[in-house]
XYZ file of C-alpha atoms in Angstrom:
621
model
C 238.241 -17.206 125.364
C 235.439 -16.003 127.345
C 234.898 -13.497 130.102
C 232.045 -14.519 132.747
C 231.770 -10.981 134.532
C 233.203 -7.821 131.871
C 234.808 -4.166 133.214
C 233.982 -2.128 130.388
C 230.617 -0.640 130.264
C 230.202 -1.824 127.103
C 230.692 -4.992 127.687
C 228.125 -4.865 130.224
C 225.127 -3.002 127.910
C 226.073 -6.133 125.371
C 225.854 -9.445 127.480
C 223.175 -7.160 129.145
C 221.550 -7.404 125.173
C 223.278 -10.712 124.454
C 225.177 -9.635 121.716
C 228.423 -10.683 122.325
C 231.591 -8.828 120.021
C 234.594 -10.273 121.304
C 236.565 -7.544 118.531
C 234.941 -5.071 119.556
C 235.003 -5.751 123.307
C 238.420 -5.717 123.188
C 238.588 -2.061 120.478
C 236.712 -0.605 123.270
C 239.493 -1.546 125.870
C 242.483 -0.495 123.991
C 240.776 3.060 123.292
C 240.624 3.530 126.366
C 243.543 1.559 127.368
C 245.766 3.964 124.955
C 243.184 7.505 126.018
C 243.399 7.043 129.678
C 244.072 10.170 131.386
C 244.460 9.529 134.994
C 247.224 6.435 135.763
C 244.349 5.066 138.248
C 242.261 4.611 133.704
C 245.642 3.071 132.515
C 245.859 0.713 134.893
C 242.268 -0.607 134.971
C 241.948 -0.816 131.082
C 245.955 -2.476 131.294
C 244.149 -4.513 133.787
C 241.147 -6.036 132.328
C 243.429 -6.582 129.223
C 245.792 -8.229 131.157
C 242.851 -10.568 132.766
C 241.570 -10.752 128.919
C 244.801 -13.365 127.789
C 244.925 -15.243 131.128
C 242.861 -18.177 130.792
C 241.123 -18.914 134.099
C 241.667 -14.918 135.464
C 239.013 -14.399 138.395
C 240.398 -11.972 140.219
C 243.263 -9.481 139.492
C 245.222 -6.482 142.009
C 247.050 -3.766 140.957
C 249.055 -1.852 144.117
C 251.216 0.967 143.929
C 252.665 3.405 146.330
C 255.860 5.860 146.828
C 259.613 3.719 145.588
C 260.609 1.348 148.658
C 258.693 3.506 151.206
C 254.408 3.339 150.515
C 252.201 3.053 151.208
C 250.834 0.702 148.446
C 247.638 0.767 147.813
C 245.320 -0.833 145.310
C 244.582 1.537 142.133
C 243.225 -0.689 139.772
C 240.336 -4.220 140.921
C 239.181 -6.561 138.299
C 235.827 -7.361 137.570
C 235.792 -5.305 140.484
C 237.095 -4.762 144.011
C 234.610 -7.696 146.288
C 236.074 -10.214 143.787
C 239.725 -9.435 145.081
C 239.434 -11.784 148.534
C 242.271 -11.537 151.553
C 243.391 -14.631 150.746
C 244.975 -12.624 147.749
C 245.243 -9.479 149.384
C 247.921 -11.838 151.672
C 249.926 -13.202 148.700
C 250.616 -9.783 147.144
C 252.121 -8.235 151.061
C 253.856 -11.105 150.761
C 255.183 -10.421 147.567
C 255.935 -6.963 148.576
C 257.733 -8.029 151.385
C 260.348 -10.342 150.040
C 260.837 -7.984 146.069
C 260.151 -11.646 144.294
C 257.377 -13.231 142.972
C 254.592 -15.119 145.179
C 252.455 -18.206 144.186
C 249.877 -19.205 146.813
C 248.121 -22.118 146.041
C 244.780 -22.385 147.639
C 242.192 -25.445 146.036
C 241.535 -25.376 142.711
C 242.509 -21.529 141.670
C 246.559 -20.337 142.950
C 247.803 -16.759 143.793
C 250.158 -15.072 142.085
C 251.698 -11.780 143.027
C 254.596 -10.233 140.910
C 256.558 -7.727 142.504
C 257.436 -3.941 139.982
C 261.310 -2.959 140.919
C 262.502 -0.188 138.278
C 265.724 0.558 138.971
C 266.125 -1.585 141.734
C 263.841 -0.183 143.284
C 259.585 -0.608 145.279
C 257.068 0.646 142.669
C 254.543 -1.296 143.500
C 252.737 -5.415 142.938
C 250.172 -7.195 141.124
C 248.202 -9.878 141.642
C 245.616 -12.433 139.761
C 243.942 -15.375 141.567
C 243.260 -17.979 138.635
C 242.358 -21.215 138.220
C 245.034 -24.925 139.115
C 243.391 -26.683 135.811
C 243.153 -23.645 133.046
C 247.466 -22.390 133.052
C 250.640 -23.217 135.092
C 251.425 -21.042 136.989
C 254.875 -20.058 134.524
C 252.731 -19.166 131.849
C 250.448 -16.757 134.871
C 254.237 -15.120 134.948
C 255.297 -15.140 131.650
C 252.160 -12.839 131.075
C 252.836 -10.628 133.966
C 256.035 -10.077 133.194
C 255.542 -8.566 129.406
C 252.438 -7.012 131.090
C 255.014 -5.505 133.039
C 256.763 -3.814 130.814
C 253.634 -1.936 130.450
C 253.652 0.051 134.003
C 257.138 0.060 134.359
C 256.921 2.338 130.724
C 253.797 4.325 132.719
C 256.326 4.830 135.384
C 259.459 5.837 134.093
C 256.565 8.436 132.338
C 255.434 9.620 135.124
C 258.863 9.919 136.415
C 259.967 11.870 133.540
C 257.034 14.709 133.813
C 257.813 15.521 137.896
C 261.149 15.866 136.347
C 260.755 18.408 133.656
C 257.748 19.757 136.168
C 260.831 20.408 139.046
C 263.322 21.603 136.204
C 260.798 24.367 135.151
C 259.706 24.506 138.794
C 263.811 25.368 139.833
C 263.699 27.279 136.815
C 261.426 30.042 137.205
C 262.192 29.543 140.921
C 266.654 30.295 140.313
C 264.795 33.272 138.427
C 262.733 34.354 140.619
C 266.284 34.755 143.053
C 268.230 36.444 140.616
C 265.846 39.282 140.401
C 266.484 39.438 144.660
C 269.672 39.545 143.988
C 269.976 42.606 141.677
C 268.854 44.742 144.553
C 270.934 46.234 146.497
C 268.597 47.001 149.183
C 265.843 44.553 151.240
C 262.796 47.035 150.786
C 263.774 47.218 146.995
C 263.914 43.466 146.584
C 260.814 42.511 148.824
C 258.837 45.100 146.204
C 261.009 43.390 143.078
C 259.615 39.671 143.979
C 255.940 40.528 144.104
C 256.191 42.203 140.706
C 257.415 39.320 138.930
C 255.672 36.692 141.147
C 252.381 38.840 140.016
C 253.851 38.941 136.489
C 254.436 35.507 136.224
C 251.527 34.214 137.632
C 249.087 36.337 136.584
C 248.557 36.913 140.590
C 246.880 40.486 141.645
C 248.102 42.056 144.065
C 251.485 39.916 145.623
C 251.477 40.981 149.271
C 254.631 40.068 151.028
C 254.947 40.263 155.717
C 257.577 39.387 157.583
C 256.909 38.365 161.670
C 258.135 40.640 163.764
C 257.370 40.815 167.374
C 252.676 41.325 167.657
C 252.307 39.446 163.975
C 252.727 39.312 160.013
C 253.211 42.598 158.757
C 252.793 43.685 154.856
C 256.494 44.976 154.065
C 255.225 45.134 150.137
C 252.585 44.429 147.051
C 253.052 44.264 144.119
C 252.372 46.801 141.518
C 251.646 49.144 144.730
C 254.524 52.176 145.956
C 252.766 53.403 148.621
C 250.141 51.155 150.141
C 249.539 54.454 153.291
C 244.946 54.683 151.445
C 244.360 50.818 151.419
C 245.027 49.728 155.627
C 241.644 47.999 155.386
C 243.225 45.821 152.656
C 245.991 45.195 154.399
C 244.945 45.017 156.937
C 242.940 41.609 155.766
C 246.919 40.353 154.393
C 248.014 40.349 157.313
C 245.229 38.495 158.923
C 245.825 36.180 156.247
C 249.567 35.621 157.176
C 248.916 35.065 161.216
C 246.606 32.251 159.874
C 248.999 30.976 157.321
C 251.873 31.228 160.049
C 250.242 30.052 163.570
C 248.805 26.777 161.416
C 252.861 26.821 159.676
C 251.308 25.674 156.847
C 250.858 27.027 152.929
C 246.770 27.602 152.792
C 244.677 27.639 149.305
C 241.130 28.839 149.788
C 239.052 27.443 147.348
C 241.070 24.372 149.140
C 241.118 22.039 145.501
C 240.534 18.009 146.225
C 242.686 15.668 148.306
C 243.633 18.883 150.453
C 243.471 18.586 154.308
C 241.978 20.389 157.180
C 243.349 23.212 157.365
C 241.115 27.100 159.281
C 240.641 29.796 156.431
C 238.800 32.345 157.987
C 240.539 34.665 156.746
C 240.237 33.591 153.336
C 237.538 33.495 153.154
C 237.185 37.095 153.723
C 240.458 38.012 151.789
C 237.966 36.249 148.887
C 234.408 37.821 150.287
C 235.642 41.955 150.268
C 238.326 41.941 147.854
C 236.684 39.902 144.944
C 238.872 37.290 144.507
C 238.160 33.964 143.629
C 241.653 32.277 145.113
C 243.841 32.954 147.715
C 247.087 31.356 148.096
C 249.781 32.125 151.666
C 253.014 30.748 151.773
C 255.190 30.675 154.587
C 258.450 32.148 154.677
C 261.250 30.215 156.013
C 265.030 30.904 157.665
C 266.961 28.015 159.181
C 264.075 26.722 160.458
C 262.129 29.187 161.662
C 258.661 31.292 160.176
C 260.162 34.670 158.999
C 257.777 36.073 157.094
C 254.587 34.848 154.139
C 253.554 35.776 151.305
C 250.254 35.634 150.015
C 248.540 35.674 146.333
C 244.988 36.415 145.164
C 243.297 35.736 141.991
C 240.816 36.251 140.171
C 238.610 33.945 136.828
C 237.426 30.657 137.316
C 241.365 29.502 137.650
C 242.261 29.395 140.677
C 245.718 27.815 141.850
C 246.318 24.093 140.376
C 248.494 22.038 142.743
C 251.737 22.665 140.370
C 251.289 26.728 141.478
C 251.176 26.026 145.207
C 254.104 24.375 145.123
C 255.946 27.010 142.170
C 255.385 29.483 144.963
C 256.447 26.850 147.957
C 259.808 26.851 145.626
C 259.914 29.771 145.122
C 259.967 30.953 149.203
C 262.402 28.006 149.773
C 264.569 29.842 148.209
C 264.140 33.449 148.145
C 262.938 32.974 151.231
C 267.467 32.943 153.288
C 268.201 35.235 150.538
C 265.110 38.227 152.008
C 266.466 37.595 155.377
C 269.531 37.881 154.906
C 269.116 41.317 153.061
C 266.669 42.806 155.762
C 268.745 42.008 158.480
C 272.169 43.231 156.768
C 269.313 46.640 156.435
C 269.207 46.783 160.767
C 271.448 50.010 162.076
C 274.346 48.742 163.797
C 272.736 49.199 166.871
C 270.397 46.265 166.769
C 272.563 44.263 165.120
C 274.619 44.083 168.179
C 271.673 44.116 170.711
C 270.199 41.560 168.263
C 273.613 39.352 169.067
C 273.795 39.964 172.743
C 269.553 38.792 173.203
C 270.149 35.700 170.658
C 273.751 35.073 172.375
C 271.839 34.975 176.080
C 268.199 33.126 175.034
C 270.646 29.777 173.614
C 272.718 30.610 177.079
C 269.968 30.815 179.246
C 266.867 28.946 177.536
C 267.166 24.704 177.236
C 269.135 22.424 175.173
C 273.175 24.141 173.866
C 274.360 22.603 176.953
C 277.628 22.865 174.870
C 278.074 27.032 174.528
C 276.505 26.165 178.531
C 279.583 24.196 179.407
C 281.947 26.328 177.172
C 279.992 29.694 179.468
C 280.328 28.048 183.361
C 284.759 27.119 181.793
C 285.070 30.629 180.418
C 283.005 32.021 184.145
C 285.725 30.440 186.161
C 288.429 31.150 184.262
C 287.844 35.015 184.245
C 286.727 34.011 188.339
C 290.182 31.900 188.326
C 292.468 34.733 186.724
C 290.952 37.583 188.891
C 291.473 36.282 191.660
C 294.639 33.626 191.784
C 297.268 34.856 192.848
C 301.929 33.690 192.645
C 305.033 35.173 193.665
C 305.642 36.916 190.891
C 310.381 36.007 189.998
C 313.053 37.351 188.908
C 314.145 35.089 186.807
C 318.167 35.938 185.327
C 321.125 33.442 184.482
C 324.077 33.896 187.427
C 327.311 32.296 188.201
C 329.229 31.511 191.365
C 332.016 32.772 192.714
C 334.203 32.795 195.676
C 334.011 35.716 198.311
C 337.552 36.096 198.618
C 339.934 35.625 196.021
C 343.888 35.617 196.075
C 345.976 35.843 193.780
C 349.147 33.762 194.152
C 352.000 35.163 193.097
C 356.495 34.641 192.242
C 358.089 35.696 194.748
C 361.537 36.882 192.650
C 362.599 35.422 189.208
C 363.602 32.587 188.856
C 362.759 28.834 186.955
C 360.508 26.397 188.109
C 361.411 23.595 189.684
C 357.812 21.395 190.303
C 353.675 21.908 190.063
C 352.165 20.444 192.797
C 348.791 21.625 191.760
C 346.915 22.803 188.927
C 343.223 24.283 188.940
C 340.308 22.605 190.749
C 342.025 20.873 193.383
C 341.589 21.565 196.880
C 343.538 22.860 198.857
C 344.796 23.171 202.179
C 346.147 26.280 204.381
C 350.283 26.418 203.626
C 349.775 23.150 201.170
C 352.867 23.521 198.497
C 351.894 24.720 195.147
C 354.532 25.355 193.178
C 358.820 25.100 194.176
C 360.736 27.624 192.367
C 364.602 26.422 191.629
C 367.194 26.447 194.787
C 370.384 25.967 193.720
C 371.737 29.170 192.351
C 370.497 29.930 196.165
C 372.156 27.402 198.104
C 375.414 27.969 196.114
C 375.106 32.165 197.496
C 374.234 30.502 200.870
C 377.481 27.909 200.656
C 379.867 30.887 199.531
C 378.407 32.596 202.344
C 379.178 31.125 204.824
C 382.957 29.740 203.164
C 383.487 33.767 203.759
C 381.554 34.202 207.205
C 383.940 31.311 208.106
C 387.325 33.466 207.784
C 385.948 36.171 208.613
C 385.665 35.218 212.239
C 389.120 33.140 211.847
C 389.850 36.926 210.776
C 388.018 38.485 214.493
C 390.533 36.058 216.163
C 393.537 36.757 215.196
C 392.553 40.519 215.785
C 391.815 39.891 218.930
C 394.634 37.591 219.604
C 396.565 40.572 218.607
C 395.335 43.637 220.540
C 393.632 45.215 218.205
C 390.944 46.715 218.869
C 389.901 48.510 215.651
C 390.808 45.810 213.230
C 388.773 43.492 215.104
C 385.967 45.459 215.564
C 385.483 45.823 211.827
C 385.999 42.195 211.037
C 383.394 42.110 213.708
C 381.193 44.391 211.361
C 381.307 42.605 208.828
C 380.663 39.025 209.586
C 377.146 40.704 211.284
C 376.694 41.745 207.523
C 377.263 38.643 205.988
C 374.764 37.123 208.358
C 372.356 39.400 207.170
C 372.740 38.047 203.147
C 372.984 33.797 204.538
C 369.283 35.535 206.250
C 368.044 37.261 203.793
C 369.442 33.532 201.410
C 367.678 31.795 204.032
C 364.396 33.572 203.344
C 364.428 33.049 199.362
C 365.039 29.415 200.180
C 362.089 28.702 202.279
C 359.757 31.017 199.823
C 360.871 28.349 196.809
C 357.949 26.569 197.350
C 355.000 28.780 197.376
C 352.114 27.585 199.711
C 348.541 27.943 200.268
C 347.304 30.711 201.718
C 344.262 28.859 203.445
C 342.213 26.410 202.991
C 340.591 26.617 200.063
C 339.965 25.518 196.150
C 342.382 26.267 192.545
C 340.297 28.376 190.448
C 343.138 29.065 187.947
C 346.233 28.177 186.973
C 348.266 24.788 185.558
C 352.129 24.550 185.761
C 352.393 21.736 184.231
C 353.352 22.374 181.625
C 355.526 25.549 182.318
C 358.225 23.388 184.165
C 362.331 24.201 184.178
C 360.863 28.092 182.587
C 361.562 30.381 183.929
C 358.564 32.974 186.152
C 359.282 36.489 186.376
C 359.346 38.255 190.111
C 355.025 39.625 190.411
C 353.317 36.905 187.277
C 350.908 35.552 189.125
C 350.672 31.218 189.162
C 346.697 30.743 191.497
C 344.784 31.738 191.519
C 342.557 29.910 195.157
C 339.037 30.935 196.702
C 337.862 29.460 200.148
C 335.577 27.176 199.836
C 333.750 28.696 202.842
C 332.536 32.132 201.591
C 329.858 32.571 198.088
C 328.932 35.150 195.937
C 326.316 34.938 193.207
C 326.517 37.560 190.683
C 323.348 37.957 188.643
C 322.715 38.842 185.082
C 319.151 40.336 185.364
C 317.945 42.067 182.242
C 317.040 45.591 181.959
C 313.865 44.767 181.943
C 313.932 43.629 184.426
C 316.159 45.612 187.057
C 313.465 48.328 188.411
C 311.932 45.395 190.086
C 315.048 44.388 191.358
C 316.200 45.792 195.343
C 319.219 45.390 198.231
C 317.769 43.374 200.318
C 315.584 40.799 198.818
C 316.277 36.909 198.521
C 315.372 34.320 195.813
C 316.829 30.889 195.126
C 319.456 29.547 192.751
C 320.240 26.341 190.925
C 323.128 25.502 189.569
C 323.159 23.474 186.159
C 325.824 20.749 188.033
C 323.419 20.711 190.969
C 320.353 21.513 189.575
C 318.327 19.793 192.409
C 320.264 21.661 195.281
C 317.867 24.987 195.904
C 320.396 27.721 197.176
C 319.023 30.874 199.044
C 320.937 34.160 198.030
C 320.259 37.825 199.223
C 320.273 40.611 197.372
C 323.366 42.990 198.081
C 324.226 45.165 195.278
C 323.490 46.256 191.995
C 325.950 48.113 189.575
C 325.219 50.739 187.585
C 326.958 49.601 184.551
C 325.484 47.479 182.023
C 326.967 44.819 179.278
C 326.130 43.386 176.107
C 325.837 39.280 175.414
C 323.960 37.950 172.738
C 322.181 40.240 171.771
C 320.415 41.040 175.586
C 321.405 44.677 177.174
C 321.474 43.080 181.774
C 322.703 44.986 184.564
C 324.939 42.947 187.472
C 323.738 42.144 190.789
C 326.024 40.574 193.435
C 324.129 38.579 196.226
C 325.688 36.371 199.198
C 324.275 32.604 199.005
C 323.053 32.730 202.335
C 323.620 28.149 202.519
C 327.096 26.299 201.945
C 327.956 22.841 200.120
C 330.845 21.021 200.150
C 330.018 20.403 196.035
C 330.522 23.662 195.177
C 332.837 25.117 193.388
C 333.575 28.513 191.824
C 332.348 29.598 188.307
C 329.491 27.322 188.742
C 326.524 28.586 186.713
C 322.961 28.271 186.492
C 319.248 30.005 186.964
C 318.787 32.409 190.000
C 315.120 33.344 190.438
C 314.386 36.932 193.332
C 311.346 36.540 194.089
C 309.880 40.144 194.166
C 306.333 40.039 195.137
C 302.198 39.065 195.328
C 300.943 39.494 191.928
C 297.680 38.434 190.213
C 298.476 35.044 187.999
C 297.763 36.770 184.237
C 299.625 39.873 185.850
C 302.657 38.088 185.504
C 301.842 35.340 182.165
C 300.761 39.005 180.576
C 304.178 41.110 182.325
C 306.063 41.097 178.998
C 303.022 41.376 176.060
C 302.045 44.595 178.382
C 305.503 46.018 178.805
C 306.008 45.041 174.955
C 302.503 47.402 173.995
C 303.512 50.055 175.736
C 306.734 50.678 174.973
C 304.363 50.417 170.485
C 302.039 53.080 171.623
C 304.629 55.388 173.002
C 306.777 55.048 170.262
C 303.590 55.856 167.952
C 301.727 58.250 169.628
C 301.450 61.214 168.285
């Protein structure tokens, strides 16, 4: 196996002297590979060893980047960066896009690319250019796959180290969080945090500040109970905090290699005036907004490495919201109230928060509507329809019921027969009286013929008496037919099942109400009685005719209450102004009496307000 352009310095030196020992060269590469202290050194030695096992390899490159997202950049090239051509890089980009090996033929050589896939995540790729007549592509791919195992070991080892560092940072941050949570007050928590940071990281001092309207304000310094005598020092620290807050970035001075440019004038001043060798300021955020900063000063050549910066950043991320909540809770109540109102007003009048603005407009519209909208206040009560006049039909004398012509609910006309009593006894009595009168009439004629004047007068008196009795019997016979006193409806009475039964004088047989006069009986609840006065009008709708509005006028309020179904109500009589032939006595419905015009919200909340008044009166001392 030959190499025309060795990458190792030892190989170059031996090539210059003309004494090349491949065994010594391979041993040097393996020593460099096993002792690599960085990923770049590891990959350079790995790529050189790989290419020494590929016959006809002329160029190779390794690209690495963030998993799946990239960007993927060259980290190792063989034999040098000038040997890697555009064709090989294009083939590498193609393999990364397809996430599978790619073979590209170009003249007398092949460009072969193999992506690095670990746990189905793309970390990079390795690409080599080999002579077309030196090795078969399948053999090259096999060597690349075997060599890629070292890359997977490297990546997993790097992941393990990163995970261990993350665990250590998380444990330290949670420890700081526990230190803060142990304190009840904000200032004591801030003092405990800076003291613990100074002890843990070997810093002196560590300062914590919160953001005010005019900039950062230092509220805690490590190992210092009061810092009134160090106002000049605190001014420098405050300037450093404002510098980090204004740029919204972590600021380190002197910066580590590879850091982006940041303005560090205030941090340079701290290094000069405080005799510190390194200054680090990390902003503290809460709900996406910067609320403070922590500044650490450190003496010595060690300074702040990247791991320390990430640790402090993690601590600020975890502890910052807790500190902010403690600060807010320690304020006076009036300050909290004003802040809440100010925050809501800012959200309402500022940009965004469309939903809040829309809800506020809707609420304001509802307030305006209920403050101006009025409606007619009605008192609702159950009601019953009754006739203005109600006549009771009774038995005129003792007797037997011969016939019942009508029943309850029947419409009758004046003079219509409602029922008949048995008149047989009366007819016999009339026959007897008629026979007796004929006898007396014959006796009267004989007395006149005999010129017996006194006898004739006596008989004449007896005849007149019998005529009176006959007239009485005729009247009783006429009254056996019980007739309707006027046009109306039979409210009660059903004699169809009592034919032949005895009736007594004065016994109720029927109740009749007229159809041209109605009254409404309202059952007004006692909570609404104070609103009712005679002369008020309203409308009634009965259950059988719900589409028919019936107007009425309040006439009389009965000052006696009644109880039914758990409610206490008073009877209120009203005169029905409208009439309809379909109305019947005892129809029930709902009556609504108009009181006056009131605010709609007052009508809706009236029962609740009355209940609250009674409850307040009950518990009032």
